[in-house]
Amino acid sequence: MTRRITLAAAQLGPIQRAEGRDVAVGRMLRLMEKAHQRGAQVVVFPELALTTFFPRWYEEDLAQANHWYETALPSNATAPLFEAARRYGIGFHLGYAELTPEGHRYNTAVYVHPSGQVVLKYRKVHLPGHRDFDPVRRVQHLEKRYFEPGDLGFPVIRAPIADTEANIGMMICNDRRWPEAWRVLGLQQVELVMLGYNTPSLNAENKGFEAHHLRVAHSHLSIQAGAYQNACFAVATAKAGTEDGHELFGHSIIVNPQGEIMAQATSWDDELIVAEADLGMCELGRRTIFDFARHRRPEHYTRITAQTGSEAPPRWQT
Ligand code: CDV
């Protein structure tokens, strides 16, 4: 049985600080309509898709930042996305800032079934950046201030998509650089990883030089390796362009289990890219090179969970 589904990455151009959710949602609706016209059954929107990437702005008092967060989904502002999903029979992935009734703040993503039900929720585990205002940095990256590390692990669920079912999982932006995150998904037989990102074109940490072209290369390298080594598809969707004066690279991609890029965005604006995925392709890797049950040696991987930072090795003695 072939298990074909049509995947779309709905890249968003910049969303300025002054723009409301209505602007972002209006643009997302146009992308969903386009996705429908192009036969997509799953649409992946970026990380924090409803607003500007607000962790670049410092607020002393966290309560003053509450307007960036969603306290419920759907809300009045996001309901049109859920309606469009129902109208077109499309499932969608949405990244947003979540403020829970208990006051917890997470960088979150959900996958929403065309019926409007939330199938899967994920909260970003690897939060980059810093907690306090850093006067040395030209651009702040305050994810550690605005979010707690996710508390849901890396869940995978088997969910209906189009006429078949797929094992779906998620990561958010910086997670894609961590092979541990991919492997935890791979160990649950993930077939489709959805991930959104907001990645600046420049490394603003001022601790060394990273060539501009390598920023995109490192992103693609991580996603292609993750998909290949865990025998899954990945849809990686950017927010792109100059947002609040700061450049985010686009280069959204859809990758197959061989690690090949099937489709890639070429603009730094709203852009839909589409690729047809045969989920049966995940079997080859899973049954051969990456047959985990036959080849993994977890007894030699204990450092992965026992240790956080690296340790210097013993010095060779003559
Ligand atoms: N939003 C992110 O997680 N961005 C990071 C940047 C700061 C390096 C990323 O890994 O793309």
PDB file of N, CA and C in Angstrom, residues 88-166:
ATOM      1  N   TYR A  88     -11.065  23.309   3.912  1.00  0.00           N
ATOM      2  CA  TYR A  88     -10.186  22.724   2.888  1.00  0.00           C
ATOM      3  C   TYR A  88      -9.815  21.263   3.184  1.00  0.00           C
ATOM      4  N   GLY A  89     -10.135  20.790   4.392  1.00  0.00           N
ATOM      5  CA  GLY A  89      -9.731  19.426   4.760  1.00  0.00           C
ATOM      6  C   GLY A  89      -8.220  19.311   4.929  1.00  0.00           C
ATOM      7  N   ILE A  90      -7.618  20.376   5.466  1.00  0.00           N
ATOM      8  CA  ILE A  90      -6.159  20.415   5.625  1.00  0.00           C
ATOM      9  C   ILE A  90      -5.817  20.429   7.114  1.00  0.00           C
ATOM     10  N   GLY A  91      -4.830  19.632   7.510  1.00  0.00           N
ATOM     11  CA  GLY A  91      -4.298  19.717   8.870  1.00  0.00           C
ATOM     12  C   GLY A  91      -3.205  20.772   8.890  1.00  0.00           C
ATOM     13  N   PHE A  92      -3.051  21.464  10.029  1.00  0.00           N
ATOM     14  CA  PHE A  92      -1.986  22.475  10.053  1.00  0.00           C
ATOM     15  C   PHE A  92      -1.212  22.479  11.365  1.00  0.00           C
ATOM     16  N   HIS A  93       0.031  22.897  11.225  1.00  0.00           N
ATOM     17  CA  HIS A  93       0.953  23.018  12.356  1.00  0.00           C
ATOM     18  C   HIS A  93       1.159  24.503  12.609  1.00  0.00           C
ATOM     19  N   LEU A  94       1.002  24.886  13.868  1.00  0.00           N
ATOM     20  CA  LEU A  94       1.091  26.303  14.219  1.00  0.00           C
ATOM     21  C   LEU A  94       2.026  26.488  15.407  1.00  0.00           C
ATOM     22  N   GLY A  95       2.993  27.380  15.258  1.00  0.00           N
ATOM     23  CA  GLY A  95       3.865  27.738  16.376  1.00  0.00           C
ATOM     24  C   GLY A  95       3.355  29.019  17.023  1.00  0.00           C
ATOM     25  N   TYR A  96       3.345  29.056  18.353  1.00  0.00           N
ATOM     26  CA  TYR A  96       2.838  30.251  19.053  1.00  0.00           C
ATOM     27  C   TYR A  96       3.407  30.288  20.466  1.00  0.00           C
ATOM     28  N   ALA A  97       3.276  31.454  21.103  1.00  0.00           N
ATOM     29  CA  ALA A  97       3.685  31.591  22.500  1.00  0.00           C
ATOM     30  C   ALA A  97       2.485  31.247  23.367  1.00  0.00           C
ATOM     31  N   GLU A  98       2.700  30.325  24.313  1.00  0.00           N
ATOM     32  CA  GLU A  98       1.590  29.822  25.131  1.00  0.00           C
ATOM     33  C   GLU A  98       1.720  30.333  26.565  1.00  0.00           C
ATOM     34  N   LEU A  99       0.652  30.914  27.073  1.00  0.00           N
ATOM     35  CA  LEU A  99       0.574  31.283  28.493  1.00  0.00           C
ATOM     36  C   LEU A  99      -0.531  30.430  29.105  1.00  0.00           C
ATOM     37  N   THR A 100      -0.142  29.550  30.048  1.00  0.00           N
ATOM     38  CA  THR A 100      -1.123  28.602  30.601  1.00  0.00           C
ATOM     39  C   THR A 100      -1.938  29.271  31.718  1.00  0.00           C
ATOM     40  N   PRO A 101      -3.070  28.674  32.092  1.00  0.00           N
ATOM     41  CA  PRO A 101      -3.872  29.241  33.185  1.00  0.00           C
ATOM     42  C   PRO A 101      -3.067  29.325  34.492  1.00  0.00           C
ATOM     43  N   GLU A 102      -2.048  28.439  34.633  1.00  0.00           N
ATOM     44  CA  GLU A 102      -1.234  28.457  35.860  1.00  0.00           C
ATOM     45  C   GLU A 102      -0.108  29.484  35.760  1.00  0.00           C
ATOM     46  N   GLY A 103      -0.009  30.169  34.634  1.00  0.00           N
ATOM     47  CA  GLY A 103       1.013  31.219  34.492  1.00  0.00           C
ATOM     48  C   GLY A 103       2.325  30.737  33.894  1.00  0.00           C
ATOM     49  N   HIS A 104       2.366  29.510  33.349  1.00  0.00           N
ATOM     50  CA  HIS A 104       3.592  29.035  32.702  1.00  0.00           C
ATOM     51  C   HIS A 104       3.640  29.535  31.264  1.00  0.00           C
ATOM     52  N   ARG A 105       4.870  29.797  30.813  1.00  0.00           N
ATOM     53  CA  ARG A 105       5.067  30.348  29.465  1.00  0.00           C
ATOM     54  C   ARG A 105       5.921  29.372  28.662  1.00  0.00           C
ATOM     55  N   TYR A 106       5.435  29.016  27.498  1.00  0.00           N
ATOM     56  CA  TYR A 106       6.161  28.073  26.644  1.00  0.00           C
ATOM     57  C   TYR A 106       6.176  28.562  25.204  1.00  0.00           C
ATOM     58  N   ASN A 107       7.224  28.143  24.503  1.00  0.00           N
ATOM     59  CA  ASN A 107       7.298  28.315  23.051  1.00  0.00           C
ATOM     60  C   ASN A 107       6.719  27.014  22.488  1.00  0.00           C
ATOM     61  N   THR A 108       5.533  27.073  21.953  1.00  0.00           N
ATOM     62  CA  THR A 108       4.711  25.878  21.718  1.00  0.00           C
ATOM     63  C   THR A 108       4.352  25.705  20.249  1.00  0.00           C
ATOM     64  N   ALA A 109       4.083  24.470  19.861  1.00  0.00           N
ATOM     65  CA  ALA A 109       3.517  24.193  18.533  1.00  0.00           C
ATOM     66  C   ALA A 109       2.419  23.150  18.694  1.00  0.00           C
ATOM     67  N   VAL A 110       1.398  23.262  17.857  1.00  0.00           N
ATOM     68  CA  VAL A 110       0.346  22.237  17.835  1.00  0.00           C
ATOM     69  C   VAL A 110       0.155  21.767  16.402  1.00  0.00           C
ATOM     70  N   TYR A 111      -0.303  20.516  16.281  1.00  0.00           N
ATOM     71  CA  TYR A 111      -0.790  20.045  14.988  1.00  0.00           C
ATOM     72  C   TYR A 111      -2.297  19.898  15.116  1.00  0.00           C
ATOM     73  N   VAL A 112      -3.009  20.577  14.230  1.00  0.00           N
ATOM     74  CA  VAL A 112      -4.468  20.622  14.288  1.00  0.00           C
ATOM     75  C   VAL A 112      -5.040  19.803  13.131  1.00  0.00           C
ATOM     76  N   HIS A 113      -5.900  18.841  13.476  1.00  0.00           N
ATOM     77  CA  HIS A 113      -6.609  18.024  12.482  1.00  0.00           C
ATOM     78  C   HIS A 113      -7.620  18.906  11.750  1.00  0.00           C
ATOM     79  N   PRO A 114      -7.983  18.557  10.498  1.00  0.00           N
ATOM     80  CA  PRO A 114      -8.970  19.371   9.783  1.00  0.00           C
ATOM     81  C   PRO A 114     -10.281  19.572  10.558  1.00  0.00           C
ATOM     82  N   SER A 115     -10.603  18.662  11.474  1.00  0.00           N
ATOM     83  CA  SER A 115     -11.830  18.820  12.271  1.00  0.00           C
ATOM     84  C   SER A 115     -11.704  19.974  13.265  1.00  0.00           C
ATOM     85  N   GLY A 116     -10.483  20.472  13.459  1.00  0.00           N
ATOM     86  CA  GLY A 116     -10.266  21.547  14.427  1.00  0.00           C
ATOM     87  C   GLY A 116      -9.741  21.036  15.758  1.00  0.00           C
ATOM     88  N   GLN A 117      -9.615  19.707  15.898  1.00  0.00           N
ATOM     89  CA  GLN A 117      -9.093  19.165  17.159  1.00  0.00           C
ATOM     90  C   GLN A 117      -7.571  19.218  17.172  1.00  0.00           C
ATOM     91  N   VAL A 118      -7.021  19.536  18.348  1.00  0.00           N
ATOM     92  CA  VAL A 118      -5.565  19.517  18.484  1.00  0.00           C
ATOM     93  C   VAL A 118      -5.132  18.067  18.664  1.00  0.00           C
ATOM     94  N   VAL A 119      -4.316  17.587  17.725  1.00  0.00           N
ATOM     95  CA  VAL A 119      -3.860  16.197  17.736  1.00  0.00           C
ATOM     96  C   VAL A 119      -2.627  16.052  18.628  1.00  0.00           C
ATOM     97  N   LEU A 120      -1.731  17.032  18.544  1.00  0.00           N
ATOM     98  CA  LEU A 120      -0.440  16.919  19.235  1.00  0.00           C
ATOM     99  C   LEU A 120       0.031  18.303  19.632  1.00  0.00           C
ATOM    100  N   LYS A 121       0.561  18.380  20.853  1.00  0.00           N
ATOM    101  CA  LYS A 121       1.164  19.635  21.316  1.00  0.00           C
ATOM    102  C   LYS A 121       2.611  19.355  21.702  1.00  0.00           C
ATOM    103  N   TYR A 122       3.479  20.309  21.382  1.00  0.00           N
ATOM    104  CA  TYR A 122       4.885  20.190  21.759  1.00  0.00           C
ATOM    105  C   TYR A 122       5.349  21.538  22.309  1.00  0.00           C
ATOM    106  N   ARG A 123       6.176  21.501  23.342  1.00  0.00           N
ATOM    107  CA  ARG A 123       6.741  22.736  23.916  1.00  0.00           C
ATOM    108  C   ARG A 123       8.258  22.688  23.795  1.00  0.00           C
ATOM    109  N   LYS A 124       8.809  23.730  23.221  1.00  0.00           N
ATOM    110  CA  LYS A 124      10.239  23.762  22.858  1.00  0.00           C
ATOM    111  C   LYS A 124      11.140  23.425  24.051  1.00  0.00           C
ATOM    112  N   VAL A 125      12.026  22.482  23.830  1.00  0.00           N
ATOM    113  CA  VAL A 125      12.923  22.004  24.890  1.00  0.00           C
ATOM    114  C   VAL A 125      14.228  22.809  24.901  1.00  0.00           C
ATOM    115  N   HIS A 126      14.851  22.973  23.738  1.00  0.00           N
ATOM    116  CA  HIS A 126      16.160  23.650  23.687  1.00  0.00           C
ATOM    117  C   HIS A 126      15.947  25.143  23.433  1.00  0.00           C
ATOM    118  N   LEU A 127      15.974  25.899  24.531  1.00  0.00           N
ATOM    119  CA  LEU A 127      15.754  27.352  24.419  1.00  0.00           C
ATOM    120  C   LEU A 127      17.100  28.054  24.295  1.00  0.00           C
ATOM    121  N   PRO A 128      17.371  28.710  23.175  1.00  0.00           N
ATOM    122  CA  PRO A 128      18.645  29.407  23.046  1.00  0.00           C
ATOM    123  C   PRO A 128      18.572  30.778  23.729  1.00  0.00           C
ATOM    124  N   GLY A 129      19.714  31.471  23.709  1.00  0.00           N
ATOM    125  CA  GLY A 129      19.727  32.854  24.175  1.00  0.00           C
ATOM    126  C   GLY A 129      19.967  32.982  25.667  1.00  0.00           C
ATOM    127  N   HIS A 130      19.399  34.011  26.262  1.00  0.00           N
ATOM    128  CA  HIS A 130      19.728  34.415  27.629  1.00  0.00           C
ATOM    129  C   HIS A 130      18.486  34.946  28.333  1.00  0.00           C
ATOM    130  N   ARG A 131      18.621  35.090  29.687  1.00  0.00           N
ATOM    131  CA  ARG A 131      17.454  35.487  30.492  1.00  0.00           C
ATOM    132  C   ARG A 131      17.410  36.997  30.730  1.00  0.00           C
ATOM    133  N   ASP A 132      18.606  37.584  30.923  1.00  0.00           N
ATOM    134  CA  ASP A 132      18.660  38.999  31.312  1.00  0.00           C
ATOM    135  C   ASP A 132      19.134  39.860  30.157  1.00  0.00           C
ATOM    136  N   PHE A 133      18.813  41.143  30.228  1.00  0.00           N
ATOM    137  CA  PHE A 133      19.250  42.068  29.189  1.00  0.00           C
ATOM    138  C   PHE A 133      20.772  42.019  29.091  1.00  0.00           C
ATOM    139  N   ASP A 134      21.273  41.883  27.878  1.00  0.00           N
ATOM    140  CA  ASP A 134      22.720  41.788  27.669  1.00  0.00           C
ATOM    141  C   ASP A 134      23.178  43.045  26.925  1.00  0.00           C
ATOM    142  N   PRO A 135      23.833  43.973  27.647  1.00  0.00           N
ATOM    143  CA  PRO A 135      24.203  45.246  27.018  1.00  0.00           C
ATOM    144  C   PRO A 135      25.252  45.085  25.929  1.00  0.00           C
ATOM    145  N   VAL A 136      25.953  43.954  25.907  1.00  0.00           N
ATOM    146  CA  VAL A 136      26.997  43.735  24.900  1.00  0.00           C
ATOM    147  C   VAL A 136      26.384  43.358  23.554  1.00  0.00           C
ATOM    148  N   ARG A 137      25.245  42.724  23.599  1.00  0.00           N
ATOM    149  CA  ARG A 137      24.628  42.247  22.344  1.00  0.00           C
ATOM    150  C   ARG A 137      23.938  43.380  21.606  1.00  0.00           C
ATOM    151  N   ARG A 138      24.060  43.333  20.275  1.00  0.00           N
ATOM    152  CA  ARG A 138      23.341  44.333  19.468  1.00  0.00           C
ATOM    153  C   ARG A 138      21.868  43.952  19.373  1.00  0.00           C
ATOM    154  N   VAL A 139      21.595  42.658  19.362  1.00  0.00           N
ATOM    155  CA  VAL A 139      20.211  42.184  19.318  1.00  0.00           C
ATOM    156  C   VAL A 139      20.028  41.194  20.465  1.00  0.00           C
ATOM    157  N   GLN A 140      19.007  41.406  21.236  1.00  0.00           N
ATOM    158  CA  GLN A 140      18.740  40.493  22.343  1.00  0.00           C
ATOM    159  C   GLN A 140      18.107  39.198  21.808  1.00  0.00           C
ATOM    160  N   HIS A 141      18.340  38.106  22.538  1.00  0.00           N
ATOM    161  CA  HIS A 141      17.633  36.856  22.205  1.00  0.00           C
ATOM    162  C   HIS A 141      17.163  36.254  23.530  1.00  0.00           C
ATOM    163  N   LEU A 142      15.987  36.701  23.988  1.00  0.00           N
ATOM    164  CA  LEU A 142      15.563  36.479  25.373  1.00  0.00           C
ATOM    165  C   LEU A 142      14.615  35.294  25.541  1.00  0.00           C
ATOM    166  N   GLU A 143      14.857  34.242  24.774  1.00  0.00           N
ATOM    167  CA  GLU A 143      13.955  33.084  24.923  1.00  0.00           C
ATOM    168  C   GLU A 143      13.986  32.513  26.335  1.00  0.00           C
ATOM    169  N   LYS A 144      15.170  32.549  26.977  1.00  0.00           N
ATOM    170  CA  LYS A 144      15.246  31.984  28.334  1.00  0.00           C
ATOM    171  C   LYS A 144      14.496  32.863  29.337  1.00  0.00           C
ATOM    172  N   ARG A 145      14.202  34.105  28.976  1.00  0.00           N
ATOM    173  CA  ARG A 145      13.407  34.977  29.841  1.00  0.00           C
ATOM    174  C   ARG A 145      11.906  34.711  29.651  1.00  0.00           C
ATOM    175  N   TYR A 146      11.536  34.557  28.391  1.00  0.00           N
ATOM    176  CA  TYR A 146      10.110  34.517  28.072  1.00  0.00           C
ATOM    177  C   TYR A 146       9.499  33.116  28.120  1.00  0.00           C
ATOM    178  N   PHE A 147      10.340  32.093  28.155  1.00  0.00           N
ATOM    179  CA  PHE A 147       9.805  30.723  28.124  1.00  0.00           C
ATOM    180  C   PHE A 147      10.505  29.830  29.142  1.00  0.00           C
ATOM    181  N   GLU A 148       9.753  28.846  29.626  1.00  0.00           N
ATOM    182  CA  GLU A 148      10.350  27.746  30.391  1.00  0.00           C
ATOM    183  C   GLU A 148      10.663  26.628  29.408  1.00  0.00           C
ATOM    184  N   PRO A 149      11.655  25.777  29.709  1.00  0.00           N
ATOM    185  CA  PRO A 149      11.883  24.615  28.841  1.00  0.00           C
ATOM    186  C   PRO A 149      10.629  23.748  28.809  1.00  0.00           C
ATOM    187  N   GLY A 150      10.336  23.207  27.647  1.00  0.00           N
ATOM    188  CA  GLY A 150       9.134  22.391  27.471  1.00  0.00           C
ATOM    189  C   GLY A 150       9.079  21.240  28.462  1.00  0.00           C
ATOM    190  N   ASP A 151       7.865  20.865  28.843  1.00  0.00           N
ATOM    191  CA  ASP A 151       7.674  19.809  29.839  1.00  0.00           C
ATOM    192  C   ASP A 151       6.965  18.590  29.249  1.00  0.00           C
ATOM    193  N   LEU A 152       6.926  18.498  27.936  1.00  0.00           N
ATOM    194  CA  LEU A 152       6.176  17.393  27.310  1.00  0.00           C
ATOM    195  C   LEU A 152       7.089  16.366  26.646  1.00  0.00           C
ATOM    196  N   GLY A 153       8.402  16.553  26.748  1.00  0.00           N
ATOM    197  CA  GLY A 153       9.323  15.663  26.034  1.00  0.00           C
ATOM    198  C   GLY A 153       9.177  15.859  24.546  1.00  0.00           C
ATOM    199  N   PHE A 154       9.468  14.788  23.786  1.00  0.00           N
ATOM    200  CA  PHE A 154       9.323  14.825  22.323  1.00  0.00           C
ATOM    201  C   PHE A 154       8.299  13.764  21.932  1.00  0.00           C
ATOM    202  N   PRO A 155       7.012  14.080  22.054  1.00  0.00           N
ATOM    203  CA  PRO A 155       5.992  13.057  21.802  1.00  0.00           C
ATOM    204  C   PRO A 155       5.797  12.785  20.315  1.00  0.00           C
ATOM    205  N   VAL A 156       5.419  11.550  20.019  1.00  0.00           N
ATOM    206  CA  VAL A 156       5.033  11.156  18.650  1.00  0.00           C
ATOM    207  C   VAL A 156       3.654  10.510  18.747  1.00  0.00           C
ATOM    208  N   ILE A 157       2.810  10.799  17.786  1.00  0.00           N
ATOM    209  CA  ILE A 157       1.476  10.179  17.781  1.00  0.00           C
ATOM    210  C   ILE A 157       1.134   9.740  16.363  1.00  0.00           C
ATOM    211  N   ARG A 158       0.410   8.639  16.267  1.00  0.00           N
ATOM    212  CA  ARG A 158      -0.066   8.184  14.945  1.00  0.00           C
ATOM    213  C   ARG A 158      -1.414   8.834  14.693  1.00  0.00           C
ATOM    214  N   ALA A 159      -1.492   9.600  13.627  1.00  0.00           N
ATOM    215  CA  ALA A 159      -2.695  10.401  13.403  1.00  0.00           C
ATOM    216  C   ALA A 159      -3.149  10.259  11.959  1.00  0.00           C
ATOM    217  N   PRO A 160      -4.468  10.372  11.734  1.00  0.00           N
ATOM    218  CA  PRO A 160      -4.959  10.322  10.355  1.00  0.00           C
ATOM    219  C   PRO A 160      -4.521  11.555   9.577  1.00  0.00           C
ATOM    220  N   ILE A 161      -3.991  11.305   8.375  1.00  0.00           N
ATOM    221  CA  ILE A 161      -3.681  12.396   7.446  1.00  0.00           C
ATOM    222  C   ILE A 161      -4.148  11.931   6.080  1.00  0.00           C
ATOM    223  N   ALA A 162      -4.999  12.731   5.468  1.00  0.00           N
ATOM    224  CA  ALA A 162      -5.591  12.367   4.173  1.00  0.00           C
ATOM    225  C   ALA A 162      -6.199  10.969   4.281  1.00  0.00           C
ATOM    226  N   ASP A 163      -5.814  10.034   3.355  1.00  0.00           N
ATOM    227  CA  ASP A 163      -6.421   8.696   3.381  1.00  0.00           C
ATOM    228  C   ASP A 163      -5.584   7.699   4.157  1.00  0.00           C
ATOM    229  N   THR A 164      -4.571   8.181   4.854  1.00  0.00           N
ATOM    230  CA  THR A 164      -3.689   7.244   5.550  1.00  0.00           C
ATOM    231  C   THR A 164      -3.478   7.723   6.989  1.00  0.00           C
ATOM    232  N   GLU A 165      -2.459   7.145   7.629  1.00  0.00           N
ATOM    233  CA  GLU A 165      -2.083   7.591   8.971  1.00  0.00           C
ATOM    234  C   GLU A 165      -0.593   7.836   8.956  1.00  0.00           C
ATOM    235  N   ALA A 166      -0.133   8.734   9.796  1.00  0.00           N
ATOM    236  CA  ALA A 166       1.310   9.011   9.860  1.00  0.00           C
ATOM    237  C   ALA A 166       1.725   9.197  11.314  1.00  0.00           C
TER     238      ALA A 166
END
